[in-house]
PDB file of C-alpha atoms in Angstrom:
ATOM      1  CA  UNK A1327      77.692 -82.449 125.433  1.00 54.00           C
ATOM      2  CA  UNK A1328      80.237 -82.776 122.292  1.00 55.00           C
ATOM      3  CA  UNK A1329      79.499 -80.734 118.842  1.00 55.00           C
ATOM      4  CA  UNK A1330      78.869 -83.877 117.129  1.00 57.00           C
ATOM      5  CA  UNK A1331      77.075 -85.772 119.497  1.00 59.00           C
ATOM      6  CA  UNK A1332      73.267 -87.043 118.693  1.00 59.00           C
ATOM      7  CA  UNK A1333      72.045 -84.371 121.210  1.00 59.00           C
ATOM      8  CA  UNK A1334      73.918 -81.664 119.323  1.00 59.00           C
ATOM      9  CA  UNK A1335      73.229 -82.598 116.144  1.00 56.00           C
ATOM     10  CA  UNK A1336      69.012 -82.913 117.051  1.00 49.00           C
ATOM     11  CA  UNK A1337      69.455 -79.241 118.925  1.00 52.00           C
ATOM     12  CA  UNK A1338      70.656 -77.747 115.956  1.00 52.00           C
ATOM     13  CA  UNK A1339      68.045 -79.395 113.735  1.00 51.00           C
ATOM     14  CA  UNK A1340      65.298 -77.910 115.916  1.00 50.00           C
ATOM     15  CA  UNK A1341      66.882 -74.448 115.897  1.00 52.00           C
ATOM     16  CA  UNK A1342      66.942 -74.570 112.337  1.00 49.00           C
ATOM     17  CA  UNK A1343      63.653 -75.661 111.739  1.00 49.00           C
ATOM     18  CA  UNK A1344      62.473 -73.114 114.331  1.00 51.00           C
ATOM     19  CA  UNK A1345      64.373 -70.218 112.553  1.00 46.00           C
ATOM     20  CA  UNK A1346      62.596 -71.264 109.213  1.00 49.00           C
ATOM     21  CA  UNK A1347      59.153 -71.521 110.858  1.00 46.00           C
ATOM     22  CA  UNK A1348      59.576 -68.160 112.421  1.00 41.00           C
ATOM     23  CA  UNK A1349      60.728 -67.040 109.261  1.00 42.00           C
ATOM     24  CA  UNK A1350      57.728 -68.518 107.399  1.00 40.00           C
ATOM     25  CA  UNK A1351      55.583 -67.134 109.815  1.00 40.00           C
ATOM     26  CA  UNK A1352      56.945 -63.512 109.480  1.00 38.00           C
ATOM     27  CA  UNK A1353      56.542 -63.569 105.906  1.00 39.00           C
ATOM     28  CA  UNK A1354      52.966 -64.342 105.999  1.00 41.00           C
ATOM     29  CA  UNK A1355      52.525 -61.938 108.539  1.00 39.00           C
ATOM     30  CA  UNK A1356      54.088 -59.054 106.287  1.00 35.00           C
ATOM     31  CA  UNK A1357      51.929 -60.283 103.414  1.00 36.00           C
ATOM     32  CA  UNK A1358      48.507 -60.037 105.585  1.00 43.00           C
ATOM     33  CA  UNK A1359      49.990 -56.641 106.719  1.00 37.00           C
ATOM     34  CA  UNK A1360      50.783 -55.390 103.121  1.00 44.00           C
ATOM     35  CA  UNK A1361      47.043 -56.503 102.067  1.00 45.00           C
ATOM     36  CA  UNK A1362      45.424 -54.953 105.043  1.00 54.00           C
ATOM     37  CA  UNK A1363      47.113 -51.656 104.466  1.00 71.00           C
ATOM     38  CA  UNK A1364      45.346 -51.623 101.108  1.00 87.00           C
ATOM     39  CA  UNK A1365      42.160 -50.854 100.684  1.00 89.00           C
ATOM     40  CA  UNK A1366      39.357 -48.456  98.837  1.00 91.00           C
ATOM     41  CA  UNK A1367      36.664 -46.476  99.953  1.00 93.00           C
ATOM     42  CA  UNK A1368      33.661 -46.136  97.348  1.00 94.00           C
ATOM     43  CA  UNK A1369      30.502 -44.528  97.821  1.00 93.00           C
ATOM     44  CA  UNK A1370      27.255 -45.837  96.273  1.00 94.00           C
ATOM     45  CA  UNK A1371      23.767 -44.265  95.923  1.00 94.00           C
ATOM     46  CA  UNK A1372      20.213 -45.206  94.888  1.00 96.00           C
ATOM     47  CA  UNK A1373      17.322 -43.252  94.417  1.00 96.00           C
ATOM     48  CA  UNK A1374      13.221 -43.716  94.224  1.00 97.00           C
ATOM     49  CA  UNK A1375      10.704 -41.324  93.152  1.00 97.00           C
ATOM     50  CA  UNK A1376       7.509 -41.620  95.489  1.00 97.00           C
ATOM     51  CA  UNK A1377       4.013 -39.732  96.262  1.00 97.00           C
ATOM     52  CA  UNK A1378       3.876 -38.310  99.694  1.00 97.00           C
ATOM     53  CA  UNK A1379       1.500 -40.151 101.912  1.00 96.00           C
ATOM     54  CA  UNK A1380       0.730 -37.649 104.815  1.00 97.00           C
ATOM     55  CA  UNK A1381      -0.102 -33.904 104.345  1.00 97.00           C
ATOM     56  CA  UNK A1382      -0.210 -31.222 107.415  1.00 96.00           C
ATOM     57  CA  UNK A1383      -1.883 -27.896 106.533  1.00 95.00           C
ATOM     58  CA  UNK A1384      -1.948 -25.337 108.911  1.00 95.00           C
ATOM     59  CA  UNK A1385      -4.237 -22.385 108.557  1.00 94.00           C
ATOM     60  CA  UNK A1386      -3.283 -19.386 111.061  1.00 93.00           C
ATOM     61  CA  UNK A1387      -5.584 -17.058 111.142  1.00 92.00           C
ATOM     62  CA  UNK A1388      -5.723 -13.474 113.541  1.00 92.00           C
ATOM     63  CA  UNK A1389      -8.523 -10.951 114.245  1.00 93.00           C
ATOM     64  CA  UNK A1390      -7.994  -7.788 116.022  1.00 93.00           C
ATOM     65  CA  UNK A1391      -9.671  -5.118 117.701  1.00 95.00           C
ATOM     66  CA  UNK A1392     -10.891  -2.829 121.386  1.00 95.00           C
ATOM     67  CA  UNK A1393     -13.553  -4.793 121.848  1.00 96.00           C
ATOM     68  CA  UNK A1394     -12.756  -8.336 123.204  1.00 95.00           C
ATOM     69  CA  UNK A1395     -15.879 -10.107 123.653  1.00 95.00           C
ATOM     70  CA  UNK A1396     -16.491  -9.279 119.761  1.00 96.00           C
ATOM     71  CA  UNK A1397     -12.479 -10.257 118.904  1.00 95.00           C
ATOM     72  CA  UNK A1398     -13.749 -13.367 120.445  1.00 95.00           C
ATOM     73  CA  UNK A1399     -16.757 -14.098 118.549  1.00 96.00           C
ATOM     74  CA  UNK A1400     -14.698 -12.943 115.389  1.00 95.00           C
ATOM     75  CA  UNK A1401     -12.120 -15.319 115.823  1.00 95.00           C
ATOM     76  CA  UNK A1402     -14.923 -18.230 116.739  1.00 96.00           C
ATOM     77  CA  UNK A1403     -16.487 -17.693 113.462  1.00 95.00           C
ATOM     78  CA  UNK A1404     -13.763 -17.535 111.516  1.00 94.00           C
ATOM     79  CA  UNK A1405     -12.585 -21.057 113.122  1.00 96.00           C
ATOM     80  CA  UNK A1406     -16.192 -22.526 112.386  1.00 96.00           C
ATOM     81  CA  UNK A1407     -16.129 -21.386 109.054  1.00 95.00           C
ATOM     82  CA  UNK A1408     -12.419 -23.156 108.189  1.00 95.00           C
ATOM     83  CA  UNK A1409     -13.861 -26.388 109.793  1.00 95.00           C
ATOM     84  CA  UNK A1410     -16.779 -26.178 107.871  1.00 95.00           C
ATOM     85  CA  UNK A1411     -14.381 -25.542 104.877  1.00 94.00           C
ATOM     86  CA  UNK A1412     -12.669 -28.892 105.574  1.00 96.00           C
ATOM     87  CA  UNK A1413     -15.598 -30.873 106.697  1.00 96.00           C
ATOM     88  CA  UNK A1414     -17.390 -29.981 103.289  1.00 94.00           C
ATOM     89  CA  UNK A1415     -14.473 -31.092 101.228  1.00 94.00           C
ATOM     90  CA  UNK A1416     -14.927 -34.436 102.812  1.00 94.00           C
ATOM     91  CA  UNK A1417     -12.462 -34.570 105.703  1.00 96.00           C
ATOM     92  CA  UNK A1418     -13.526 -36.409 108.922  1.00 96.00           C
ATOM     93  CA  UNK A1419     -13.365 -34.598 111.991  1.00 95.00           C
ATOM     94  CA  UNK A1420     -10.084 -36.221 113.539  1.00 96.00           C
ATOM     95  CA  UNK A1421      -8.392 -35.018 110.570  1.00 97.00           C
ATOM     96  CA  UNK A1422      -9.171 -31.818 111.789  1.00 97.00           C
ATOM     97  CA  UNK A1423      -7.028 -30.011 114.453  1.00 96.00           C
ATOM     98  CA  UNK A1424      -7.673 -26.833 116.159  1.00 95.00           C
ATOM     99  CA  UNK A1425      -4.686 -25.354 118.072  1.00 94.00           C
ATOM    100  CA  UNK A1426      -5.824 -23.261 121.728  1.00 94.00           C
ATOM    101  CA  UNK A1427      -6.206 -19.385 120.783  1.00 92.00           C
ATOM    102  CA  UNK A1428      -3.586 -17.222 121.456  1.00 93.00           C
ATOM    103  CA  UNK A1429      -4.489 -13.642 123.003  1.00 94.00           C
ATOM    104  CA  UNK A1430      -2.086 -10.752 122.900  1.00 93.00           C
ATOM    105  CA  UNK A1431      -2.854  -7.048 124.779  1.00 92.00           C
ATOM    106  CA  UNK A1432      -1.001  -4.642 122.598  1.00 89.00           C
ATOM    107  CA  UNK A1433      -1.984  -2.118 125.216  1.00 90.00           C
ATOM    108  CA  UNK A1434       0.178  -3.582 128.087  1.00 86.00           C
ATOM    109  CA  UNK A1435       3.553  -2.576 127.398  1.00 83.00           C
ATOM    110  CA  UNK A1436       2.888  -0.066 125.052  1.00 78.00           C
ATOM    111  CA  UNK A1437       2.391   3.889 126.106  1.00 76.00           C
ATOM    112  CA  UNK A1438       1.327   7.136 124.239  1.00 74.00           C
ATOM    113  CA  UNK A1439       1.830   7.501 120.956  1.00 77.00           C
ATOM    114  CA  UNK A1440       3.483   4.151 120.773  1.00 81.00           C
ATOM    115  CA  UNK A1441       0.120   2.333 121.300  1.00 85.00           C
ATOM    116  CA  UNK A1442      -1.439   0.764 117.989  1.00 87.00           C
ATOM    117  CA  UNK A1443      -4.580   1.559 117.073  1.00 89.00           C
ATOM    118  CA  UNK A1444      -6.022  -1.712 117.802  1.00 90.00           C
ATOM    119  CA  UNK A1445      -5.932  -3.105 121.412  1.00 92.00           C
ATOM    120  CA  UNK A1446      -6.488  -6.800 121.247  1.00 94.00           C
ATOM    121  CA  UNK A1447      -4.906  -9.589 118.706  1.00 93.00           C
ATOM    122  CA  UNK A1448      -6.512 -13.396 118.995  1.00 93.00           C
ATOM    123  CA  UNK A1449      -5.383 -15.863 116.928  1.00 94.00           C
ATOM    124  CA  UNK A1450      -5.466 -19.703 116.384  1.00 94.00           C
ATOM    125  CA  UNK A1451      -4.294 -22.125 113.854  1.00 95.00           C
ATOM    126  CA  UNK A1452      -6.631 -24.611 112.157  1.00 96.00           C
ATOM    127  CA  UNK A1453      -4.751 -27.437 110.912  1.00 96.00           C
ATOM    128  CA  UNK A1454      -5.821 -30.371 108.390  1.00 96.00           C
ATOM    129  CA  UNK A1455      -3.593 -33.799 109.095  1.00 97.00           C
ATOM    130  CA  UNK A1456      -4.660 -36.151 106.343  1.00 97.00           C
ATOM    131  CA  UNK A1457      -3.129 -39.218 104.584  1.00 97.00           C
ATOM    132  CA  UNK A1458      -5.864 -38.374 101.585  1.00 96.00           C
ATOM    133  CA  UNK A1459      -3.217 -36.262  99.904  1.00 96.00           C
ATOM    134  CA  UNK A1460      -5.217 -35.957  96.409  1.00 94.00           C
ATOM    135  CA  UNK A1461      -8.103 -34.864  98.406  1.00 95.00           C
ATOM    136  CA  UNK A1462      -6.083 -32.239  99.914  1.00 95.00           C
ATOM    137  CA  UNK A1463      -4.799 -30.971  96.862  1.00 93.00           C
ATOM    138  CA  UNK A1464      -7.991 -30.785  95.388  1.00 93.00           C
ATOM    139  CA  UNK A1465      -9.341 -28.547  98.196  1.00 92.00           C
ATOM    140  CA  UNK A1466      -5.944 -26.540  98.231  1.00 90.00           C
ATOM    141  CA  UNK A1467      -6.852 -25.122  94.655  1.00 89.00           C
ATOM    142  CA  UNK A1468     -10.480 -23.888  96.673  1.00 90.00           C
ATOM    143  CA  UNK A1469      -8.498 -22.133  99.526  1.00 86.00           C
ATOM    144  CA  UNK A1470      -9.610 -18.853  97.983  1.00 87.00           C
ATOM    145  CA  UNK A1471     -13.274 -19.649  98.982  1.00 89.00           C
ATOM    146  CA  UNK A1472     -12.154 -18.941 102.627  1.00 88.00           C
ATOM    147  CA  UNK A1473     -11.430 -15.377 101.959  1.00 85.00           C
ATOM    148  CA  UNK A1474     -14.801 -14.975 100.200  1.00 86.00           C
ATOM    149  CA  UNK A1475     -16.308 -16.111 103.472  1.00 84.00           C
ATOM    150  CA  UNK A1476     -14.474 -13.506 105.574  1.00 83.00           C
ATOM    151  CA  UNK A1477     -11.761 -15.534 106.681  1.00 86.00           C
ATOM    152  CA  UNK A1478      -8.308 -13.510 106.722  1.00 80.00           C
ATOM    153  CA  UNK A1479      -5.439 -16.112 106.714  1.00 82.00           C
ATOM    154  CA  UNK A1480      -2.189 -15.670 107.933  1.00 75.00           C
ATOM    155  CA  UNK A1481      -0.506 -14.150 110.802  1.00 63.00           C
ATOM    156  CA  UNK A1482       1.709 -10.913 111.734  1.00 55.00           C
ATOM    157  CA  UNK A1483       5.098 -13.134 110.730  1.00 53.00           C
ATOM    158  CA  UNK A1484       3.709 -15.045 107.952  1.00 56.00           C
ATOM    159  CA  UNK A1485       0.788 -13.240 106.044  1.00 52.00           C
ATOM    160  CA  UNK A1486       0.454 -16.220 103.311  1.00 52.00           C
ATOM    161  CA  UNK A1487      -0.505 -19.008 105.929  1.00 57.00           C
ATOM    162  CA  UNK A1488       2.766 -21.173 105.173  1.00 63.00           C
ATOM    163  CA  UNK A1489       1.171 -23.451 102.960  1.00 85.00           C
ATOM    164  CA  UNK A1490       0.739 -27.460 103.381  1.00 93.00           C
ATOM    165  CA  UNK A1491       3.837 -29.555 104.491  1.00 95.00           C
ATOM    166  CA  UNK A1492       3.888 -33.099 102.478  1.00 96.00           C
ATOM    167  CA  UNK A1493       5.508 -36.178 103.701  1.00 96.00           C
ATOM    168  CA  UNK A1494       6.497 -39.485 102.951  1.00 97.00           C
ATOM    169  CA  UNK A1495       6.098 -41.871 105.775  1.00 96.00           C
ATOM    170  CA  UNK A1496       6.668 -45.532 104.524  1.00 96.00           C
ATOM    171  CA  UNK A1497      10.526 -45.229 104.279  1.00 94.00           C
ATOM    172  CA  UNK A1498      11.191 -48.620 106.214  1.00 93.00           C
ATOM    173  CA  UNK A1499       9.288 -50.185 103.163  1.00 96.00           C
ATOM    174  CA  UNK A1500      11.673 -49.390 100.565  1.00 95.00           C
ATOM    175  CA  UNK A1501      14.872 -48.868 102.440  1.00 94.00           C
ATOM    176  CA  UNK A1502      16.408 -52.276 102.568  1.00 93.00           C
ATOM    177  CA  UNK A1503      15.915 -52.318  98.586  1.00 95.00           C
ATOM    178  CA  UNK A1504      17.716 -49.000  98.357  1.00 94.00           C
ATOM    179  CA  UNK A1505      20.345 -50.082 100.565  1.00 93.00           C
ATOM    180  CA  UNK A1506      20.947 -53.302  98.520  1.00 93.00           C
ATOM    181  CA  UNK A1507      21.091 -51.072  95.430  1.00 95.00           C
ATOM    182  CA  UNK A1508      23.668 -48.462  97.024  1.00 94.00           C
ATOM    183  CA  UNK A1509      25.881 -51.167  98.174  1.00 93.00           C
ATOM    184  CA  UNK A1510      25.685 -52.961  95.023  1.00 94.00           C
ATOM    185  CA  UNK A1511      26.721 -49.991  93.160  1.00 95.00           C
ATOM    186  CA  UNK A1512      29.444 -49.168  95.755  1.00 94.00           C
ATOM    187  CA  UNK A1513      31.118 -52.458  94.725  1.00 94.00           C
ATOM    188  CA  UNK A1514      30.799 -52.333  91.008  1.00 95.00           C
ATOM    189  CA  UNK A1515      32.838 -48.767  91.707  1.00 94.00           C
ATOM    190  CA  UNK A1516      35.761 -50.900  93.725  1.00 93.00           C
ATOM    191  CA  UNK A1517      35.692 -53.531  91.257  1.00 93.00           C
ATOM    192  CA  UNK A1518      36.394 -51.243  88.533  1.00 93.00           C
ATOM    193  CA  UNK A1519      39.125 -49.128  90.580  1.00 91.00           C
ATOM    194  CA  UNK A1520      40.782 -52.644  91.564  1.00 91.00           C
ATOM    195  CA  UNK A1521      41.019 -53.682  87.957  1.00 91.00           C
ATOM    196  CA  UNK A1522      42.241 -50.175  87.150  1.00 91.00           C
ATOM    197  CA  UNK A1523      44.824 -50.366  89.678  1.00 88.00           C
ATOM    198  CA  UNK A1524      46.273 -53.867  88.763  1.00 90.00           C
ATOM    199  CA  UNK A1525      44.891 -55.533  91.842  1.00 91.00           C
ATOM    200  CA  UNK A1526      41.953 -57.739  93.094  1.00 92.00           C
ATOM    201  CA  UNK A1527      38.934 -56.898  95.142  1.00 93.00           C
ATOM    202  CA  UNK A1528      38.855 -58.386  98.697  1.00 91.00           C
ATOM    203  CA  UNK A1529      36.733 -58.559 101.172  1.00 91.00           C
ATOM    204  CA  UNK A1530      34.612 -55.406 103.015  1.00 91.00           C
ATOM    205  CA  UNK A1531      37.213 -53.120 105.557  1.00 91.00           C
ATOM    206  CA  UNK A1532      34.214 -51.185 106.841  1.00 92.00           C
ATOM    207  CA  UNK A1533      30.573 -50.299 105.939  1.00 89.00           C
ATOM    208  CA  UNK A1534      28.815 -47.472 106.705  1.00 86.00           C
ATOM    209  CA  UNK A1535      24.985 -48.714 106.269  1.00 77.00           C
ATOM    210  CA  UNK A1536      23.723 -45.499 104.653  1.00 75.00           C
ATOM    211  CA  UNK A1537      22.660 -41.685 105.015  1.00 83.00           C
ATOM    212  CA  UNK A1538      18.737 -41.514 103.529  1.00 92.00           C
ATOM    213  CA  UNK A1539      17.637 -38.166 102.832  1.00 94.00           C
ATOM    214  CA  UNK A1540      13.855 -36.704 101.447  1.00 95.00           C
ATOM    215  CA  UNK A1541      13.508 -33.889  99.545  1.00 95.00           C
ATOM    216  CA  UNK A1542      10.973 -32.267  97.036  1.00 95.00           C
ATOM    217  CA  UNK A1543      11.208 -33.678  93.339  1.00 94.00           C
ATOM    218  CA  UNK A1544      10.983 -30.179  92.547  1.00 92.00           C
ATOM    219  CA  UNK A1545       9.691 -26.943  93.607  1.00 89.00           C
ATOM    220  CA  UNK A1546       6.294 -27.000  91.449  1.00 89.00           C
ATOM    221  CA  UNK A1547       5.460 -30.502  93.125  1.00 91.00           C
ATOM    222  CA  UNK A1548       6.057 -30.692  96.672  1.00 93.00           C
ATOM    223  CA  UNK A1549       3.725 -33.715  96.878  1.00 94.00           C
ATOM    224  CA  UNK A1550       6.440 -35.761  94.597  1.00 97.00           C
ATOM    225  CA  UNK A1551       9.365 -36.830  96.819  1.00 97.00           C
ATOM    226  CA  UNK A1552      12.669 -38.120  95.881  1.00 97.00           C
ATOM    227  CA  UNK A1553      14.408 -40.717  98.231  1.00 97.00           C
ATOM    228  CA  UNK A1554      18.076 -41.207  97.963  1.00 96.00           C
ATOM    229  CA  UNK A1555      20.288 -43.614  99.809  1.00 95.00           C
ATOM    230  CA  UNK A1556      24.306 -43.181 100.060  1.00 95.00           C
ATOM    231  CA  UNK A1557      26.246 -45.917 101.467  1.00 94.00           C
ATOM    232  CA  UNK A1558      30.320 -45.544 101.921  1.00 94.00           C
ATOM    233  CA  UNK A1559      32.048 -49.047 101.719  1.00 94.00           C
ATOM    234  CA  UNK A1560      35.703 -49.740 102.272  1.00 93.00           C
ATOM    235  CA  UNK A1561      37.147 -52.737 100.286  1.00 94.00           C
ATOM    236  CA  UNK A1562      40.770 -54.533 101.053  1.00 93.00           C
ATOM    237  CA  UNK A1563      42.645 -54.504  97.699  1.00 92.00           C
ATOM    238  CA  UNK A1564      44.928 -57.738  97.116  1.00 91.00           C
ATOM    239  CA  UNK A1565      47.585 -58.426  94.668  1.00 81.00           C
TER     240      UNK A1565
END
C-alpha cells in the first residue's frame, strides 16, 4: 500500500479521528475527576422541645432486724403502704410494679466484732410506670406522706431513692421532619460555602441520616425534653 493510496489516506484519517476522540474523552475524564475531587462537608441541625410521655418512678425501701419473720412483716407492710399511696392517687394496678424481695444475711460472712447489730436486711422496689406524667408529678410532690406512714425510702447505696426518670417515646413521629429540617440547614451552609469560594454546588457525594439525641431541657424540669438531630452531608463543588 503506497503512502498516497486511498487506503493510506483513509487509515490516516481514522487514526487522526481516533486520537482526537481519545483526547476529548481524556479531557472529559479529567474534568469529571477534577469535579469529583472537590467537595465540601457540612453539618445541619434541628431541635424540638417536647413533653415526656412516660415516667418510671422506682421507690426502693429496706428494713433490717434480727427476727426474720418480723422483718418480713415490716417489708410487706411498707410495700402495701406504697401500693396504697399510688392507688389513692388514681393509678391503676398494672401501673404499679413490685420487684421480688432481696434478703441479705449480714452475719453469714462476718464474725466477732465485725458483725453488724442487725442480722437481716430485706428490700424490694415498688415502681410506678405510667404515661400520665402530669398525675405522676402531682403525686411526686406528696411523697413525704410515705415517710409519715413509716416507710423509709431508699437503699444503702441510694438513700434518696433515685427519683423518677422521664422519657419521650414518640421519636418516630417527629424524626422525619427534624431530619428534613437538619438536611435543609446543611444544604444552606453548603451553598453559602460554594458562593464564598466562587464555586457552584453540585450533587450529594454522601450523606449521614443523622444522630438523634434526647436530653433534659434543663435540670429543673426533667419532664421537658430537647430532641436534637444532626446530619452530615457531603456536596460536590463545580467550577
